[in-house]
XYZ file of C-alpha atoms in Angstrom:
307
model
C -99.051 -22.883 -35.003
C -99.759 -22.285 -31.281
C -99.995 -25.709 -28.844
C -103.078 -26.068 -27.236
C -103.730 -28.379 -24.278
C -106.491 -30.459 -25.829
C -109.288 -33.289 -24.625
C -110.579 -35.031 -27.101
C -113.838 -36.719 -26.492
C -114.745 -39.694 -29.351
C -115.747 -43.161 -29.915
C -115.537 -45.416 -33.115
C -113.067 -45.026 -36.062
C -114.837 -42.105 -37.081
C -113.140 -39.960 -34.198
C -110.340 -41.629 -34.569
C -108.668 -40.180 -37.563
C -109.479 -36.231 -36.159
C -107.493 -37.510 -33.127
C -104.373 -38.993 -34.925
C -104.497 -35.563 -36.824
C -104.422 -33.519 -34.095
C -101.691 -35.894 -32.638
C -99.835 -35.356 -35.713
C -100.560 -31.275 -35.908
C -98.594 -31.086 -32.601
C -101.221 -30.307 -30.402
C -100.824 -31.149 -26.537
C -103.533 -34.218 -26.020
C -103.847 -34.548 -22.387
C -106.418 -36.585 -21.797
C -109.088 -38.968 -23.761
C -112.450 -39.476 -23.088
C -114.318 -42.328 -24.643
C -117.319 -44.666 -24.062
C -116.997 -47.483 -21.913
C -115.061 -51.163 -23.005
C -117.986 -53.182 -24.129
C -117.957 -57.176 -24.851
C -117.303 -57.938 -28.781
C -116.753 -60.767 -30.365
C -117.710 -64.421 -30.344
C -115.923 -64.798 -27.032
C -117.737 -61.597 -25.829
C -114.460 -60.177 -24.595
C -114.526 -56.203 -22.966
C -112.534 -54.513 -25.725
C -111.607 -50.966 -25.537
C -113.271 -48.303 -28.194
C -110.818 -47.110 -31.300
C -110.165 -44.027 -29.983
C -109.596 -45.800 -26.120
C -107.107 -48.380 -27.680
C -105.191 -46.062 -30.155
C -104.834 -43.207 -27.610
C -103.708 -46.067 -24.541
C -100.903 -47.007 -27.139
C -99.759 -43.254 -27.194
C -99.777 -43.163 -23.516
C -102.334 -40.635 -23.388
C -104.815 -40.662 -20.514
C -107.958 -42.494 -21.332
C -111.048 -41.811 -18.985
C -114.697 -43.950 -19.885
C -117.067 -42.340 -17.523
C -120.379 -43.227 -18.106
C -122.462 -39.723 -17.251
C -120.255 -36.436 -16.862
C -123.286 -35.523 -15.224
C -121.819 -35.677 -11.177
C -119.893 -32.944 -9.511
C -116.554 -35.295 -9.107
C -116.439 -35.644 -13.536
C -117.442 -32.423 -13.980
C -114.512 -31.340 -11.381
C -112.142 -33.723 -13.030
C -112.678 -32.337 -16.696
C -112.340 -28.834 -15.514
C -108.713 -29.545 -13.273
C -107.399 -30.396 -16.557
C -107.058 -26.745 -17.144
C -107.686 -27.166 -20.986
C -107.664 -24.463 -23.740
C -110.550 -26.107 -26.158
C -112.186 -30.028 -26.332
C -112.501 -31.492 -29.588
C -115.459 -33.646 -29.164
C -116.102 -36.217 -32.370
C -118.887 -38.992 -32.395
C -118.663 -38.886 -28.356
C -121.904 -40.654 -27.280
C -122.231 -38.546 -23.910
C -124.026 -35.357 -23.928
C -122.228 -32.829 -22.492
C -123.713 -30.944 -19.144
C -123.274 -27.066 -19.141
C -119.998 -27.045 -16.863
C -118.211 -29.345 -19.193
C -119.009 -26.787 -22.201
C -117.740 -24.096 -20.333
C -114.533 -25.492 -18.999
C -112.122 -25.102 -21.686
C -110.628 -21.563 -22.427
C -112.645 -21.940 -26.065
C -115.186 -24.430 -25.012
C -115.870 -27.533 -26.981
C -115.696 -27.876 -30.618
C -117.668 -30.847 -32.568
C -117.163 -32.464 -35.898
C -120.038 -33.259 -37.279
C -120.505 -35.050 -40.586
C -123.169 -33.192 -42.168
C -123.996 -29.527 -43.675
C -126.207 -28.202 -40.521
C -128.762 -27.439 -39.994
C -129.380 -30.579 -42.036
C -129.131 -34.291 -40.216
C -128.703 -33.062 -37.131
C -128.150 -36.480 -34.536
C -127.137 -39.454 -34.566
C -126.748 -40.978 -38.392
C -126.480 -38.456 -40.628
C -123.772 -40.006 -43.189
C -126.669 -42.936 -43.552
C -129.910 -40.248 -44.013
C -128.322 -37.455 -46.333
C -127.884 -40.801 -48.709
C -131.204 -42.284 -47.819
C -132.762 -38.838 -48.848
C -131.064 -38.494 -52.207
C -129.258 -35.205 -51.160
C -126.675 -34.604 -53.746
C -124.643 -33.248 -50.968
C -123.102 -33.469 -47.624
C -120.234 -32.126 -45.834
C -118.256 -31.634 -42.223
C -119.204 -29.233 -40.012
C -117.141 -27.859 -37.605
C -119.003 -26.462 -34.739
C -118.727 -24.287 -31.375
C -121.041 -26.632 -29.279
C -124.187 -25.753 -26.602
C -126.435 -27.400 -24.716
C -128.843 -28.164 -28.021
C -128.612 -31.373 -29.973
C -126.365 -30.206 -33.035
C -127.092 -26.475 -32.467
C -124.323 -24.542 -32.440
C -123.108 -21.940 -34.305
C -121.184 -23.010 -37.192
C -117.271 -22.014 -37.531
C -116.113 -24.314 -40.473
C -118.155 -26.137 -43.047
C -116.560 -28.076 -46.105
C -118.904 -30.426 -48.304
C -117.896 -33.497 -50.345
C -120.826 -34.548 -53.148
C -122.950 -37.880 -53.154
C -123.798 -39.902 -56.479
C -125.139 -42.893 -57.411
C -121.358 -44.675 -56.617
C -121.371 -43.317 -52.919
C -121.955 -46.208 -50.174
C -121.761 -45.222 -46.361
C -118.654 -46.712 -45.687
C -117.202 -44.853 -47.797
C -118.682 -41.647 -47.382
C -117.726 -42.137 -43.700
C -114.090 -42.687 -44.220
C -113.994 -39.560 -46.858
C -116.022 -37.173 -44.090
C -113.821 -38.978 -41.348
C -110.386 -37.313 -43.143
C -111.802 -34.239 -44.255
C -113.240 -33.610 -39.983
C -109.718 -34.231 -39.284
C -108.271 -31.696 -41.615
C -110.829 -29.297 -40.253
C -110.430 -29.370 -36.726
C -106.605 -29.250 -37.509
C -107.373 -25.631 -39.504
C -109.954 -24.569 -36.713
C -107.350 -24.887 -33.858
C -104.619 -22.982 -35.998
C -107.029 -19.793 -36.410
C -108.970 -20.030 -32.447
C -106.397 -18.837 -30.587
C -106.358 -15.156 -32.775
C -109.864 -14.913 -33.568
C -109.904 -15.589 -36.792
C -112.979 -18.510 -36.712
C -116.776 -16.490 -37.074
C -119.061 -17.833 -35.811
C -122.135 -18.193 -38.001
C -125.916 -18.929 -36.139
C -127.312 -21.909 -37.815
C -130.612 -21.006 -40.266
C -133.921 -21.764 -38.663
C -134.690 -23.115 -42.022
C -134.020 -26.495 -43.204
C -133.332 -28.343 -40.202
C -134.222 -32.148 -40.358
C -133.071 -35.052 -37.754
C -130.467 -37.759 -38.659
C -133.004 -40.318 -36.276
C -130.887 -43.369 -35.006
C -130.945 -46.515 -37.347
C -132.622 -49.110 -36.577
C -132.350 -53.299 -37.699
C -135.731 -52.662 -38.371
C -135.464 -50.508 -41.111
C -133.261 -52.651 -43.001
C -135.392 -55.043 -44.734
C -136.372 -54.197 -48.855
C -140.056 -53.549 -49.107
C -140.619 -53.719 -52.991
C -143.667 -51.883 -53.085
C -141.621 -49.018 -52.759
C -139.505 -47.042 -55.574
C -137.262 -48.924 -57.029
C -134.698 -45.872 -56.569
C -135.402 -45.204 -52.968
C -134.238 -49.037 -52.348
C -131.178 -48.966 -54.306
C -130.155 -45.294 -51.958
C -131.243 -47.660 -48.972
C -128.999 -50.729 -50.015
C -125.960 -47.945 -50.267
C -126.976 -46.119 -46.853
C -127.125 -49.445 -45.106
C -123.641 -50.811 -46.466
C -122.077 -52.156 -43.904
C -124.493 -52.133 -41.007
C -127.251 -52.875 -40.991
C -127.237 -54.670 -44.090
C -130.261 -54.069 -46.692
C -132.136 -57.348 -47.255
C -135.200 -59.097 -48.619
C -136.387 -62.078 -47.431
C -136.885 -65.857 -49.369
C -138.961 -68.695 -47.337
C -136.481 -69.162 -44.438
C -133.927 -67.105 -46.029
C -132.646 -63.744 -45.282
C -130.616 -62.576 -47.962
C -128.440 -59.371 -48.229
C -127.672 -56.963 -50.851
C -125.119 -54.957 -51.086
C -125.383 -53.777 -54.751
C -128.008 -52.983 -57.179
C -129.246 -51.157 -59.898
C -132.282 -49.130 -61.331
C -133.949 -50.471 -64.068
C -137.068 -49.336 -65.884
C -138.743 -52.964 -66.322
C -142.285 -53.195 -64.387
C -144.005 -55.860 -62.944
C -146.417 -56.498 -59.997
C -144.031 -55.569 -56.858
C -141.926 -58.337 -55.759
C -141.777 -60.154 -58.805
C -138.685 -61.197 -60.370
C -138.874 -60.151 -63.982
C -135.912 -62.165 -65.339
C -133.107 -64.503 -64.829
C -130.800 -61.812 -63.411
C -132.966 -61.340 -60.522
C -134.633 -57.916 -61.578
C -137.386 -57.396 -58.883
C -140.758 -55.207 -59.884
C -141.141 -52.570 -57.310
C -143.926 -49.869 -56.681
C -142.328 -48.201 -59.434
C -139.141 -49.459 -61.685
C -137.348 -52.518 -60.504
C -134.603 -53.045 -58.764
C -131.300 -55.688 -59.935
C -129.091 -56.758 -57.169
C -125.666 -57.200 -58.619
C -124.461 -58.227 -55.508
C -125.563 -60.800 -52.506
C -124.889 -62.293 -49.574
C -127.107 -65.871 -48.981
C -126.451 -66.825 -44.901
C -123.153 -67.962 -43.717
C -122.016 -67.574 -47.356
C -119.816 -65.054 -49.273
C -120.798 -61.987 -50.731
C -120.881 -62.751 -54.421
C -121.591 -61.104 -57.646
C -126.055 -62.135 -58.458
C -125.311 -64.144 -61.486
C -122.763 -66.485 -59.645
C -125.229 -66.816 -57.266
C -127.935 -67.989 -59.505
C -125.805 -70.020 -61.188
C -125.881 -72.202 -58.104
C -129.039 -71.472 -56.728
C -132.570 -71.755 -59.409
C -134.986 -71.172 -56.755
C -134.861 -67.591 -57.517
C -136.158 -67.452 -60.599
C -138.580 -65.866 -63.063
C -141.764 -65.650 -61.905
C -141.098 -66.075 -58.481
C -142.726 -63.867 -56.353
C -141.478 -62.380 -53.111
């Protein structure tokens, strides 16, 4: 394996493993780039991102800029005389001059199949969708937003078990075991880079709180892919008088009903078309709990009831 000098240029947990694997590989980490500390917590105290915190305990240099957009960052990054970055859920876009710094430029992992979910959540929209699909790819970045040509690309399957958090860790260690392969063939030339189709391109937008909340006139399926893309964060959730309550389970059944009502004492809810059963829900400031201990406890959600 040849030693590169590396930056590596991510945020959350996410980046985090493809830096401990390149750590681990051998390769020369000289310097870290991450967002900005940020208040967290009930006390609202600045704490450091993943990747800041882990890479400070290394003693690897940690920088936070917040623009590499002025002449002094863009001077700063280049000084560091680097043979590739490995950039991995950065939250910066990168100006031209940081590109073209590094002896190979700047390499992304990015946790779809491109052209597909290009931006910002694609883990949460290739579930959303119902792709039976989604991968890593390992890309040789430009100026576009996810559209670089492709030098890796490994895929990992989606069914009716996958939830976001764990499809996240799963494409979090297969982008490290990438990268780790991508930097042992750069240096001889044995990566190709492959143009990414014109077809099939489609935006990973953002989430947003907004988009969180169960609307039962929908399909029944649809809502049970949204209640696994939004597990953790945001949290799908319908609401009950005051009450906003979460789901973080359900199934498909095929019971009908006018949409909204619940259709039995297991809290089977008519949608636009099926119904959907939470198995599992979170009432505020309580536990997440299996439905029927819920119920057990709680009759106001009942047959009949309409929501």
């Amino acid at each position: 394996m040849t030693k590169l000098r590396i930056a590596f240029m991510g945020t959350p947990d996410f980046a985090l493993v493809a830096l401990k694997q390149l750590v681990a590989a051998g390769h020369d980490v000289v310097c870290v780039y991450s967002q900005p500390p940020r208040p967290a917590g009930r006390g609202q105290k600045e704490t450091p991102t993943p990747v800041h915190a882990w890479a400070q305990e290394q003693g690897i240099e940690v920088r936070t800029p917040v623009s590499l957009k002025s002449d002094d960052e863009k001077k700063a990054f280049a000084d560091l005389d680097l043979d590739v970055a490995v950039v991995a859920a950065y939250g910066l876009i990168l100006p031209k001059a940081i590109l073209d710094a590094p002896k190979y430029g700047c390499l992304n992992i990015h946790a779809s199949l491109l052209p597909r979910w290009r931006g910002a959540a694609p883990i949460q929209r290739a579930i959303l969708a119902g792709d039976d699909k989604t991968g890593v790819t390992i890309m040789q970045m430009d100026v576009g937003l996810d559209t670089g040509d492709m030098l890796l690309v490994g895929d990992i399957p989606i069914s009716s078990e996958t939830y976001a958090n764990t499809l996240h860790d799963d494409l979090a260690e297969l982008g490290g075991k990438m990268i780790v392969e991508a930097l042992e063939k750069l240096p001889g030339g044995g990566l190709s880079p492959i143009r990414q189709p014109e077809d099939g391109v489609t935006y990973a937008a953002k989430l947003e709180k907004s988009e969180a909340k169960l609307d039962f006139t929908d399909d029944a399926a649809a809502l049970e892919r949204k209640i696994r893309a939004f597990t953790p964060w945001p949290g799908a959730y319908f609401e009950f008088g005051k009450e906003r309550i979460k789901v973080q389970a359900a199934i498909v059944t095929d019971q009908s009903g006018p949409a909204g009502t619940i259709l039995d004492d297991h809290l089977t809810i008519a949608c636009g078309s099926g119904a959907l059963r939470p198995t599992r829900i979170q009432r505020p400031g309580k536990a997440v709990m299996d439905t029927d201990a819920v119920l057990r406890g709680y009759d106001k959600l009942a047959k009949g009831v309409v929501l």
